PDB file of C-alpha atoms in Angstrom:
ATOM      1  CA  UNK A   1     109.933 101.121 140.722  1.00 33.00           C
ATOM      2  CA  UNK A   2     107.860  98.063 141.478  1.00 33.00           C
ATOM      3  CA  UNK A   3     108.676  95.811 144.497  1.00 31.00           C
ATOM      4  CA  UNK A   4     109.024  92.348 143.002  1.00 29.00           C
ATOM      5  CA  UNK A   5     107.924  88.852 145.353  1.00 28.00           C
ATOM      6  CA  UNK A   6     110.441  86.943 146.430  1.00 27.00           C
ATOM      7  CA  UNK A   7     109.429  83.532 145.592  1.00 31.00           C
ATOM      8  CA  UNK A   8     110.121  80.304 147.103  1.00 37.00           C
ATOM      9  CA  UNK A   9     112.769  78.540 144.338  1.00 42.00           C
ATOM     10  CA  UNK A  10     110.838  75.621 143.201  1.00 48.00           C
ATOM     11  CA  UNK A  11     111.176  73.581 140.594  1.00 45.00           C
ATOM     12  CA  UNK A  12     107.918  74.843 138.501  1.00 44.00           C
ATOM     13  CA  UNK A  13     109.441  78.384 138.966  1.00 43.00           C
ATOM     14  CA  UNK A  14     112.233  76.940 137.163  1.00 42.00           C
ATOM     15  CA  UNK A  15     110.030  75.934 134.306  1.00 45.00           C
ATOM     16  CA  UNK A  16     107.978  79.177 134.751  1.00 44.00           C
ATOM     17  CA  UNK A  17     110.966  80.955 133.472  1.00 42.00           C
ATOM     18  CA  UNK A  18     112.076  78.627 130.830  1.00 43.00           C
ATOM     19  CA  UNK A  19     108.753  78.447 129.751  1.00 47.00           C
ATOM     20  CA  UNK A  20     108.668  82.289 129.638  1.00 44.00           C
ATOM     21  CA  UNK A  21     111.407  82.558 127.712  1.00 44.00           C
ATOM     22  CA  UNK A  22     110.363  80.289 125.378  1.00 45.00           C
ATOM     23  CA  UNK A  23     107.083  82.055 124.684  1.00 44.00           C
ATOM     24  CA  UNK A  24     109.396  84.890 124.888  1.00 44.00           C
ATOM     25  CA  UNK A  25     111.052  83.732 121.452  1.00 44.00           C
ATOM     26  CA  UNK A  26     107.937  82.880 119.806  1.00 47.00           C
ATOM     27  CA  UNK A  27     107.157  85.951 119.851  1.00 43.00           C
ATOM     28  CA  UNK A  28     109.944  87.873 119.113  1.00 42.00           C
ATOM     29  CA  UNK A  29     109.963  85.622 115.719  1.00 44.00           C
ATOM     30  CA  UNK A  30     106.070  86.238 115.157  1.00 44.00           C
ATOM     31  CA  UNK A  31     107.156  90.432 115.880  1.00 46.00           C
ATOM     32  CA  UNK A  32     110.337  89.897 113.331  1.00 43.00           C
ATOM     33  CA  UNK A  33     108.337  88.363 110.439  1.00 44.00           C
ATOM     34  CA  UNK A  34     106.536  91.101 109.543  1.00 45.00           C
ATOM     35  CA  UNK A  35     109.159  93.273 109.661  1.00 47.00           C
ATOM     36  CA  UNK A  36     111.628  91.218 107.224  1.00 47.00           C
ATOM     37  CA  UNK A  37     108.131  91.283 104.728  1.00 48.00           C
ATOM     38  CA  UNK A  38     108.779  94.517 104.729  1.00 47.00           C
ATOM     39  CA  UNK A  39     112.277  94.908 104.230  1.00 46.00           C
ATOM     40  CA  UNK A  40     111.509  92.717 101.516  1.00 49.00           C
ATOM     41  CA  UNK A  41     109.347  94.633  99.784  1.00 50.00           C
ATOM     42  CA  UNK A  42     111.330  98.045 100.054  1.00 51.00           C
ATOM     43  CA  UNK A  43     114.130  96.314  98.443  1.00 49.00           C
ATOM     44  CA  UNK A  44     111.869  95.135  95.855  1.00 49.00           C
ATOM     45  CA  UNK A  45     110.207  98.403  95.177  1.00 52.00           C
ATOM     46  CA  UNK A  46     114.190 100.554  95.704  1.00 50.00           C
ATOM     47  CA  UNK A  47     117.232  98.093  94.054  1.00 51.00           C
ATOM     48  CA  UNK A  48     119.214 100.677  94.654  1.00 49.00           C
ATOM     49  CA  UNK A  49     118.992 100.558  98.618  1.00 49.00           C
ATOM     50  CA  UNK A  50     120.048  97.407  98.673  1.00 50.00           C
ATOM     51  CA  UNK A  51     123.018  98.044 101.482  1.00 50.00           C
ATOM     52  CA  UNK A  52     120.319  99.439 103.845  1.00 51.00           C
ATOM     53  CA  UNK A  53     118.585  96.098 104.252  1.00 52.00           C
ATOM     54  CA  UNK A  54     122.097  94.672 105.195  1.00 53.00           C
ATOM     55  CA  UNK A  55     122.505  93.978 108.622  1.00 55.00           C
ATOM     56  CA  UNK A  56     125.020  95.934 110.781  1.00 63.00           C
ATOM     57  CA  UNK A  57     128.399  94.553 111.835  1.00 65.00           C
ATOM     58  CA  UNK A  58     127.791  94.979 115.524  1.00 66.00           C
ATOM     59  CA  UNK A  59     124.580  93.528 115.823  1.00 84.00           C
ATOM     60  CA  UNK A  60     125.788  90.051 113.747  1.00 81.00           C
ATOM     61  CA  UNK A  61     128.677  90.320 116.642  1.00 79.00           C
ATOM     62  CA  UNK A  62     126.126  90.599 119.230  1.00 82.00           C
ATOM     63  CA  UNK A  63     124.377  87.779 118.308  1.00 84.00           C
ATOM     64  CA  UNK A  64     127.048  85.515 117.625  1.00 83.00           C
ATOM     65  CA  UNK A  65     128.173  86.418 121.373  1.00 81.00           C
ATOM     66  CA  UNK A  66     124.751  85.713 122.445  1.00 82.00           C
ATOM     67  CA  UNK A  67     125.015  82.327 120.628  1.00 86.00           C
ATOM     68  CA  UNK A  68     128.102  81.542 121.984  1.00 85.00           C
ATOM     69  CA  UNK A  69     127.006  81.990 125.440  1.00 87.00           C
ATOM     70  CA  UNK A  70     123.754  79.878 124.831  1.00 87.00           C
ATOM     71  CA  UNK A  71     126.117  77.423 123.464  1.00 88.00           C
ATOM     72  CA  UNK A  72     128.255  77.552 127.318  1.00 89.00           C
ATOM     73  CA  UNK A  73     124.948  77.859 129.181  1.00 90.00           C
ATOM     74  CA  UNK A  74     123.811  74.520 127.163  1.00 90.00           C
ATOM     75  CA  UNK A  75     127.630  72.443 128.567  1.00 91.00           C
ATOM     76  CA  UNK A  76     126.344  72.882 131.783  1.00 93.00           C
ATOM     77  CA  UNK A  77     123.322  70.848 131.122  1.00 93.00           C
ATOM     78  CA  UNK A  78     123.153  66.799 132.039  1.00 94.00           C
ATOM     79  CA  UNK A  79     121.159  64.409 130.321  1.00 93.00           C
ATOM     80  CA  UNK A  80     117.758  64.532 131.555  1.00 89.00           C
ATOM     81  CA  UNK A  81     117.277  60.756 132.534  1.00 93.00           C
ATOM     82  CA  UNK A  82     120.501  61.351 134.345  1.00 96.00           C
ATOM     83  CA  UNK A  83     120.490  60.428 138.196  1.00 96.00           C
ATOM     84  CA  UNK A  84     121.901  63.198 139.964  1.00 96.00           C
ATOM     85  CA  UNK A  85     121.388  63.150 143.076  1.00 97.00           C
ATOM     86  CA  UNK A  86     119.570  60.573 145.753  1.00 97.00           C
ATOM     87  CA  UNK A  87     118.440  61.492 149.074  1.00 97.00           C
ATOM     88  CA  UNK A  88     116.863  59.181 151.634  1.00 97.00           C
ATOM     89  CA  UNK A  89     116.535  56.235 148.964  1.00 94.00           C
ATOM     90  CA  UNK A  90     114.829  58.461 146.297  1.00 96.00           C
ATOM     91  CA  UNK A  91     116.404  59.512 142.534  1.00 96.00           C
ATOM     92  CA  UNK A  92     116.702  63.032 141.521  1.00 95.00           C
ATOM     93  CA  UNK A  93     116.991  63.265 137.695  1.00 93.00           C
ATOM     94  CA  UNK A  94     118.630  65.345 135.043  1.00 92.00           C
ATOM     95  CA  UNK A  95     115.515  67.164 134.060  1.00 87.00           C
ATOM     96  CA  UNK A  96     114.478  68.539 137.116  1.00 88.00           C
ATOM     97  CA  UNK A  97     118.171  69.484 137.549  1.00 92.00           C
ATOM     98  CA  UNK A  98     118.516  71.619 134.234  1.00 90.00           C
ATOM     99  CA  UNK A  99     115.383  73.285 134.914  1.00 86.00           C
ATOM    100  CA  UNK A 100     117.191  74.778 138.440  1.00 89.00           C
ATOM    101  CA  UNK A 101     120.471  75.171 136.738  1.00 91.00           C
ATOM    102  CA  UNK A 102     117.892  77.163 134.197  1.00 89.00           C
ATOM    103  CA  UNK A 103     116.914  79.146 136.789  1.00 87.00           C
ATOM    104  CA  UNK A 104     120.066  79.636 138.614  1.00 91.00           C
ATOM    105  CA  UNK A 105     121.933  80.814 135.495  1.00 91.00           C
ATOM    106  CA  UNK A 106     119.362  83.418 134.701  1.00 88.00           C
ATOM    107  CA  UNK A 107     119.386  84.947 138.105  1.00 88.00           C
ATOM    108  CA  UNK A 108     122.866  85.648 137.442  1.00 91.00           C
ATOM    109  CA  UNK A 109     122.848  87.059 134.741  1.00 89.00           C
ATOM    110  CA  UNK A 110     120.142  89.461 135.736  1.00 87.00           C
ATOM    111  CA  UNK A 111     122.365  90.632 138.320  1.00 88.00           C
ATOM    112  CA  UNK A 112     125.300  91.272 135.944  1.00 89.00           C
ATOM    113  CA  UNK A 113     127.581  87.786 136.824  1.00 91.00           C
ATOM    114  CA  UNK A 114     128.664  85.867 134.209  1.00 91.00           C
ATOM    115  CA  UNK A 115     127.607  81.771 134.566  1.00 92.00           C
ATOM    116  CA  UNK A 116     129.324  80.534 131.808  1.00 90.00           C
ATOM    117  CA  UNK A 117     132.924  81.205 133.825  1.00 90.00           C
ATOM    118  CA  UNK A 118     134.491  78.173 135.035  1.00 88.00           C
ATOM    119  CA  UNK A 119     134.244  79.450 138.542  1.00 90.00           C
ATOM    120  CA  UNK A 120     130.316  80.092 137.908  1.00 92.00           C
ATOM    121  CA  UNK A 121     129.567  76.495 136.529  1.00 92.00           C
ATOM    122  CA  UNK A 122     130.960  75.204 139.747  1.00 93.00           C
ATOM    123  CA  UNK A 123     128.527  77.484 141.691  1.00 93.00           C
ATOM    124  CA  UNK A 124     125.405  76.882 139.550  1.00 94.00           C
ATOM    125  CA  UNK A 125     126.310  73.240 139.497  1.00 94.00           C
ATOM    126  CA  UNK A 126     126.142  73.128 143.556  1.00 94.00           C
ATOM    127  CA  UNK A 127     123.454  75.899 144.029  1.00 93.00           C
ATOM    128  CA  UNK A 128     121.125  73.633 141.847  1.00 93.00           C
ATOM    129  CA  UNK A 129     122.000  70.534 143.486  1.00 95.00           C
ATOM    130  CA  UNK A 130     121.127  72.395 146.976  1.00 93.00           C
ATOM    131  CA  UNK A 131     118.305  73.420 145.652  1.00 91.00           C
ATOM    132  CA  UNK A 132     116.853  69.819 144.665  1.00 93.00           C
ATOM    133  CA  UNK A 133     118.308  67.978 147.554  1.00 94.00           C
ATOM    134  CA  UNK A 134     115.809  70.608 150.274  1.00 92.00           C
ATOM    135  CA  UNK A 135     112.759  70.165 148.064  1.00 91.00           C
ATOM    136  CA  UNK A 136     113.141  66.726 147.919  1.00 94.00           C
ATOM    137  CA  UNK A 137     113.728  65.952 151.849  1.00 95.00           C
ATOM    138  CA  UNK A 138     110.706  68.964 152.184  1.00 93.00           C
ATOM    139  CA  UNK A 139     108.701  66.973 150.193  1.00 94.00           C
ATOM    140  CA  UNK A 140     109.269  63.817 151.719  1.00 96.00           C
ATOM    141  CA  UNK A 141     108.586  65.079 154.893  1.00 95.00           C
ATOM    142  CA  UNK A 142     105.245  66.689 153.793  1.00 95.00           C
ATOM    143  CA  UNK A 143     104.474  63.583 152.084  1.00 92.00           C
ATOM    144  CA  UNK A 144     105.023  62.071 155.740  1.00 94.00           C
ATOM    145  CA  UNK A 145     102.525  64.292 157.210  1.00 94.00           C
ATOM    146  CA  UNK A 146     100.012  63.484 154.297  1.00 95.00           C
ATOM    147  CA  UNK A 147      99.715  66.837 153.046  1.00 96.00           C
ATOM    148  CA  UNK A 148      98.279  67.251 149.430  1.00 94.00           C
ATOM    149  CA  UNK A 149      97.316  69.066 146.611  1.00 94.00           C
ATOM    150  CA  UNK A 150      93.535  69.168 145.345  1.00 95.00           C
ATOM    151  CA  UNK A 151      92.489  68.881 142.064  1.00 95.00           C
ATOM    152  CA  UNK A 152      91.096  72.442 142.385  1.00 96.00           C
ATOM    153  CA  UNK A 153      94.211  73.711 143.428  1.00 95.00           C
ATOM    154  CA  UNK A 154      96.182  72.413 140.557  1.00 93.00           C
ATOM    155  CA  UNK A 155      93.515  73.111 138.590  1.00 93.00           C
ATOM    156  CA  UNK A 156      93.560  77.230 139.305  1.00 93.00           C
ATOM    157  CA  UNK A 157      97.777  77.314 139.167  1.00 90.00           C
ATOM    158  CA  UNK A 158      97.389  75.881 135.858  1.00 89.00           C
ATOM    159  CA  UNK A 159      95.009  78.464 134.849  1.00 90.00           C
ATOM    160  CA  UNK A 160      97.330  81.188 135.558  1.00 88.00           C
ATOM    161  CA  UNK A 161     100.062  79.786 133.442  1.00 83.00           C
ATOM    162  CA  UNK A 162      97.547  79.331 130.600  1.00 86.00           C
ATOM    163  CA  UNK A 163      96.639  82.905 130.972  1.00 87.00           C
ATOM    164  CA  UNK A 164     100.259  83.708 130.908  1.00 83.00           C
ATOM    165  CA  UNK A 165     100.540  82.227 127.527  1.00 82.00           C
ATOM    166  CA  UNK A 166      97.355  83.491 125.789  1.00 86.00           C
ATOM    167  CA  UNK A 167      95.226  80.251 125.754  1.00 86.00           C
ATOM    168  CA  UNK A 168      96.026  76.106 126.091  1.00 84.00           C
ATOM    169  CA  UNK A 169      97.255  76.144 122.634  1.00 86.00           C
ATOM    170  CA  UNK A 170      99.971  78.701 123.281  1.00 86.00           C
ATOM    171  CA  UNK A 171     100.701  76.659 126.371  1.00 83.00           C
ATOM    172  CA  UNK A 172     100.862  73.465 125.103  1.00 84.00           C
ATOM    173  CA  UNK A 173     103.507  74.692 122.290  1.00 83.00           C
ATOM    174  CA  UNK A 174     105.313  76.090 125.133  1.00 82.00           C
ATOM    175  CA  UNK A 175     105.481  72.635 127.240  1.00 81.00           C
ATOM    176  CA  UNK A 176     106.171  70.502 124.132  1.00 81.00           C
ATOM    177  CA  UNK A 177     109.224  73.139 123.054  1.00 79.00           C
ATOM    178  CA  UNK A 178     110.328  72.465 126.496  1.00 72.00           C
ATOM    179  CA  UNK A 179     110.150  68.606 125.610  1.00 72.00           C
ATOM    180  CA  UNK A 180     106.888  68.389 128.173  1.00 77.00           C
ATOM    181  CA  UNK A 181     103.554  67.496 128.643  1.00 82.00           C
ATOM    182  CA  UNK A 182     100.546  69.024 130.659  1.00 85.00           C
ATOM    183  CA  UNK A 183     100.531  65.818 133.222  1.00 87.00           C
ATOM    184  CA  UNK A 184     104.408  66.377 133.979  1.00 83.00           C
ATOM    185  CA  UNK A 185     103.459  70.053 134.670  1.00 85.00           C
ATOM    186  CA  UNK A 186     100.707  69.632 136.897  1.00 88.00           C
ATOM    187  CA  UNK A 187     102.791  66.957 138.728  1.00 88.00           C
ATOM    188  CA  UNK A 188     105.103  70.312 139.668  1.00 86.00           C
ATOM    189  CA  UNK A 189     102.483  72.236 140.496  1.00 89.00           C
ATOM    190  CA  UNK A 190     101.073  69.576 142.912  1.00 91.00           C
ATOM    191  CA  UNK A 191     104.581  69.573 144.329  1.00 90.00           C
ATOM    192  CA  UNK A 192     104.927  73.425 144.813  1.00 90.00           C
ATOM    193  CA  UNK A 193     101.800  73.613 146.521  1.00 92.00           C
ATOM    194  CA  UNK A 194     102.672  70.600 148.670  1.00 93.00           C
ATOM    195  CA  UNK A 195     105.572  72.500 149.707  1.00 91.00           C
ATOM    196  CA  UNK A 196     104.014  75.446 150.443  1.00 90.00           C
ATOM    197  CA  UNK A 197     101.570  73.825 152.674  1.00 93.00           C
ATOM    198  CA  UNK A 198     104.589  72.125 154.420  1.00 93.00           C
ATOM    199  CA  UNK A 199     106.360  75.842 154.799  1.00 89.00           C
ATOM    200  CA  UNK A 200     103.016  77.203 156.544  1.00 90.00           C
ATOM    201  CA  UNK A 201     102.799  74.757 158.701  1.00 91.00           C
ATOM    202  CA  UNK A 202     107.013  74.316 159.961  1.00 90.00           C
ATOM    203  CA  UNK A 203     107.182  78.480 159.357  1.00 88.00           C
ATOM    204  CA  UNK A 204     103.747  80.155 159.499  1.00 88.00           C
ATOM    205  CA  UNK A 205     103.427  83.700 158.856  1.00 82.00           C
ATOM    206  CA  UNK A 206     103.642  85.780 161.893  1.00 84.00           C
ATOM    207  CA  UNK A 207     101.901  89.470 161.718  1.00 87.00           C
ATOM    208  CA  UNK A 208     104.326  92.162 160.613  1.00 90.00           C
ATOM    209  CA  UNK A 209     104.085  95.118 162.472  1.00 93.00           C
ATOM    210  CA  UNK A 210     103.718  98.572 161.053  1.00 93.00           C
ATOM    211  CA  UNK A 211     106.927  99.550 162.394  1.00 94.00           C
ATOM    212  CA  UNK A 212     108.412  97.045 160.667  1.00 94.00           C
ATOM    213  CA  UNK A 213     106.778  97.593 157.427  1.00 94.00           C
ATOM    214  CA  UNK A 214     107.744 101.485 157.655  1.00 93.00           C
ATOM    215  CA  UNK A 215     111.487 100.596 158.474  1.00 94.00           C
ATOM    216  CA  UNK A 216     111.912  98.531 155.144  1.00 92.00           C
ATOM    217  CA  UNK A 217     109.743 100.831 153.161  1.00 92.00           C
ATOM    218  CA  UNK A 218     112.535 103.741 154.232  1.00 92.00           C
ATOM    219  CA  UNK A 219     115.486 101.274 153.603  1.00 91.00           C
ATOM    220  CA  UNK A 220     114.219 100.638 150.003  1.00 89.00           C
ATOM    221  CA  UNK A 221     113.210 104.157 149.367  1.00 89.00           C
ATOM    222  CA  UNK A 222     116.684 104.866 150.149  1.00 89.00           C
ATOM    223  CA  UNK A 223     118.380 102.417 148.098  1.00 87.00           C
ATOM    224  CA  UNK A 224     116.125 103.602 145.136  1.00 86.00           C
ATOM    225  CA  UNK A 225     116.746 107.058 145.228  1.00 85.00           C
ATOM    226  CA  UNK A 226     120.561 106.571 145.221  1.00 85.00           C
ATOM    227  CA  UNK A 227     120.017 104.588 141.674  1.00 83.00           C
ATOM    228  CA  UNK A 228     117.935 107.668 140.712  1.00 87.00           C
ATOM    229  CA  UNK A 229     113.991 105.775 141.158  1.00 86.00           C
ATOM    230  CA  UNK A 230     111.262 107.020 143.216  1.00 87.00           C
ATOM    231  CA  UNK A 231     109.121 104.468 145.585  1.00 87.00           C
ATOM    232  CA  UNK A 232     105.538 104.181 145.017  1.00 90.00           C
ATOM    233  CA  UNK A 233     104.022 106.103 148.305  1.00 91.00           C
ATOM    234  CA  UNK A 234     104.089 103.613 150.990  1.00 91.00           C
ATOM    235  CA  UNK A 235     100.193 102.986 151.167  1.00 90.00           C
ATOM    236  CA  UNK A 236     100.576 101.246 147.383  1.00 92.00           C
ATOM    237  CA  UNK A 237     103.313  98.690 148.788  1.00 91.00           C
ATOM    238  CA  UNK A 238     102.656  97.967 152.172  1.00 92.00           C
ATOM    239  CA  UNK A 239     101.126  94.622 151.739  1.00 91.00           C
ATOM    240  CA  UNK A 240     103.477  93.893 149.501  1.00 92.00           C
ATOM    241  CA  UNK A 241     106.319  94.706 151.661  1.00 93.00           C
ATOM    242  CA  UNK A 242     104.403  92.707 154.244  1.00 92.00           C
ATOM    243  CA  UNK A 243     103.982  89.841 152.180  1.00 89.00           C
ATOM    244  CA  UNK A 244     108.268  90.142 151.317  1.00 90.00           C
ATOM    245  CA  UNK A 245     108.797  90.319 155.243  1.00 93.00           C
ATOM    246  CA  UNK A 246     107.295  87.432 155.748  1.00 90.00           C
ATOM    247  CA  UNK A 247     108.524  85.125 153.284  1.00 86.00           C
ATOM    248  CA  UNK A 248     112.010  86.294 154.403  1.00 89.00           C
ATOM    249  CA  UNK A 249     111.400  84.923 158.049  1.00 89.00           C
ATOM    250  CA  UNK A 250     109.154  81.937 156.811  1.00 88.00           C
ATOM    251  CA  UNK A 251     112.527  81.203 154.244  1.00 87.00           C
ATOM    252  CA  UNK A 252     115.205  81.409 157.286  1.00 90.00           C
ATOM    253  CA  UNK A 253     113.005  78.653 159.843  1.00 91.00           C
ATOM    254  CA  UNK A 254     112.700  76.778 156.843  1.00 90.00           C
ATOM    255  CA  UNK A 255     116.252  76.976 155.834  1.00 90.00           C
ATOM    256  CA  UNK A 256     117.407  76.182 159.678  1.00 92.00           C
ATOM    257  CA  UNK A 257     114.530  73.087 159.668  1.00 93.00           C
ATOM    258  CA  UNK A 258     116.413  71.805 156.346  1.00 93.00           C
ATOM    259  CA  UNK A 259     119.769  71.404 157.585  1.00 93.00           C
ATOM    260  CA  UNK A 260     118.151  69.285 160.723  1.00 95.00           C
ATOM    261  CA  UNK A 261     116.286  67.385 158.201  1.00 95.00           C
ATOM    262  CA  UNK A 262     120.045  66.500 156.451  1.00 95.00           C
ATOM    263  CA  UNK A 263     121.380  65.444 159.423  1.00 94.00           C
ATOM    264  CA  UNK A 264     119.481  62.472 160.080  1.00 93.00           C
ATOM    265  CA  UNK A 265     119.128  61.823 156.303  1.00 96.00           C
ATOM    266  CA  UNK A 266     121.146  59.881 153.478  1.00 97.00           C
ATOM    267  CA  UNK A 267     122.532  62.035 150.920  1.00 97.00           C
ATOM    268  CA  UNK A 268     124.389  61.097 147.435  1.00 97.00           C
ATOM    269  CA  UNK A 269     125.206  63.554 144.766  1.00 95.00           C
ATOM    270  CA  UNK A 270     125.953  61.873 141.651  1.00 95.00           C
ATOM    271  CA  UNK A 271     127.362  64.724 139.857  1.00 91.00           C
TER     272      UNK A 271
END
């Protein structure tokens, strides 16, 4: 079992995992291509197997479920010029908006929910509109203190998604299938790191103490062997763990500094 970081929900997340997914098809169709050659070629070669190469009931089921659920997913979408939101004088748009609804949806499903309910679409709907309201009065406020993003820094998250996608060609396919360019991208990753900046300094890192470390090492080891997983030994995970401590406390000051930051500050959803 690995312990995953919990990472602050920004927007280029958001695209992170669209992105993903879309280089996630592409490849899936690159891995499928040979493998219908084939198939071709065995039918070819054997007429008389011809009802092997057909495709099974279920799986034309599954996919039509999986297409119909895209399809749901897709409704809960808004156009991406759309303003959504505006807080403090400044327009949040559609595209930002779909990329946390994106995101939001995706969670859920990895946990087992269903987000194409009724119910659900309400949820993501707000959750996503939450989520662009706080980075936008963050931001703002960060933006206030002049905090900002080098070119190098940019410059080195970029890298890592271009490693993540085997090259800038790769990458670039990736942004344009997501209907965006490098510039927009960067612009994202100037923000995140603007935020993050902003979280150090309203919710710096405190040290974590061993005990504390230990304590959430045993409460995970516990919850992992009741689903049947073993924990690396604690050695392998402790900066990890410390690392997940202390984005939980930087994430609560920063969620209590938030709401003080809506109460003196002019909020219209749109949506």
């Amino acid at each position: 079992m690995k312990i995953k970081k919990v990472l602050v929900p920004f927007i280029a997340g958001a695209l992170a995992l669209s992105l993903a997914a879309c280089g996630g098809e592409d490849k899936a169709a690159t891995d499928k291509k040979p493998q219908e050659e084939t198939k071709q070629e065995d039918t070819k070669q054997e007429d008389t197997k011809q009802e092997d190469t057909k495709e099974p009931e279920a799986t034309k089921e599954q996919e039509a479920s999986a297409k119909e659920m895209q399809e749901k997913l897709a409704e809960q979408q808004v156009d991406d010029k759309k303003i959504v939101a505006v807080v403090n004088k400044e327009e949040l748009k559609g595209d930002n908006y779909n990329a946390a609804v994106t995101s939001i949806q995706g969670q859920m499903q990895q946990m087992g929910q269903d987000p194409s309910s009724k119910e659900s679409a309400e949820q993501v709907k707000m959750q996503a509109l939450d989520m662009l309201v706080n980075q936008a009065l963050i931001l703002q406020k960060a933006k206030e203190a002049e905090i900002k993003a080098s070119a190098s820094e940019i410059d080195k998250e970029y890298s890592v998604f271009e490693k993540q996608f085997g090259g800038e060609k790769e990458m670039k396919k990736a942004l344009k299938a997501q209907s965006m360019d490098v510039k927009t991208l960067k612009e994202q990753i100037a923000d995140s790191i603007i935020y993050k900046k902003y979280q150090d300094k309203i919710a710096p890192a405190k040290k974590v103490s061993d005990k504390e470390i230990k304590e959430y090492y045993d409460q995970a080891a516990s919850s992992s062997k009741e689903a049947g997983q073993e924990m690396p030994p604690l050695k392998e995970v402790s900066e990890q763990i410390q690392e997940m401590i202390n984005q939980e406390q930087q994430q609560k000051l920063l969620a209590k500094h938030v709401e003080e930051l809506k109460e003196d500050a002019k909020i219209e959803l749109k949506i």
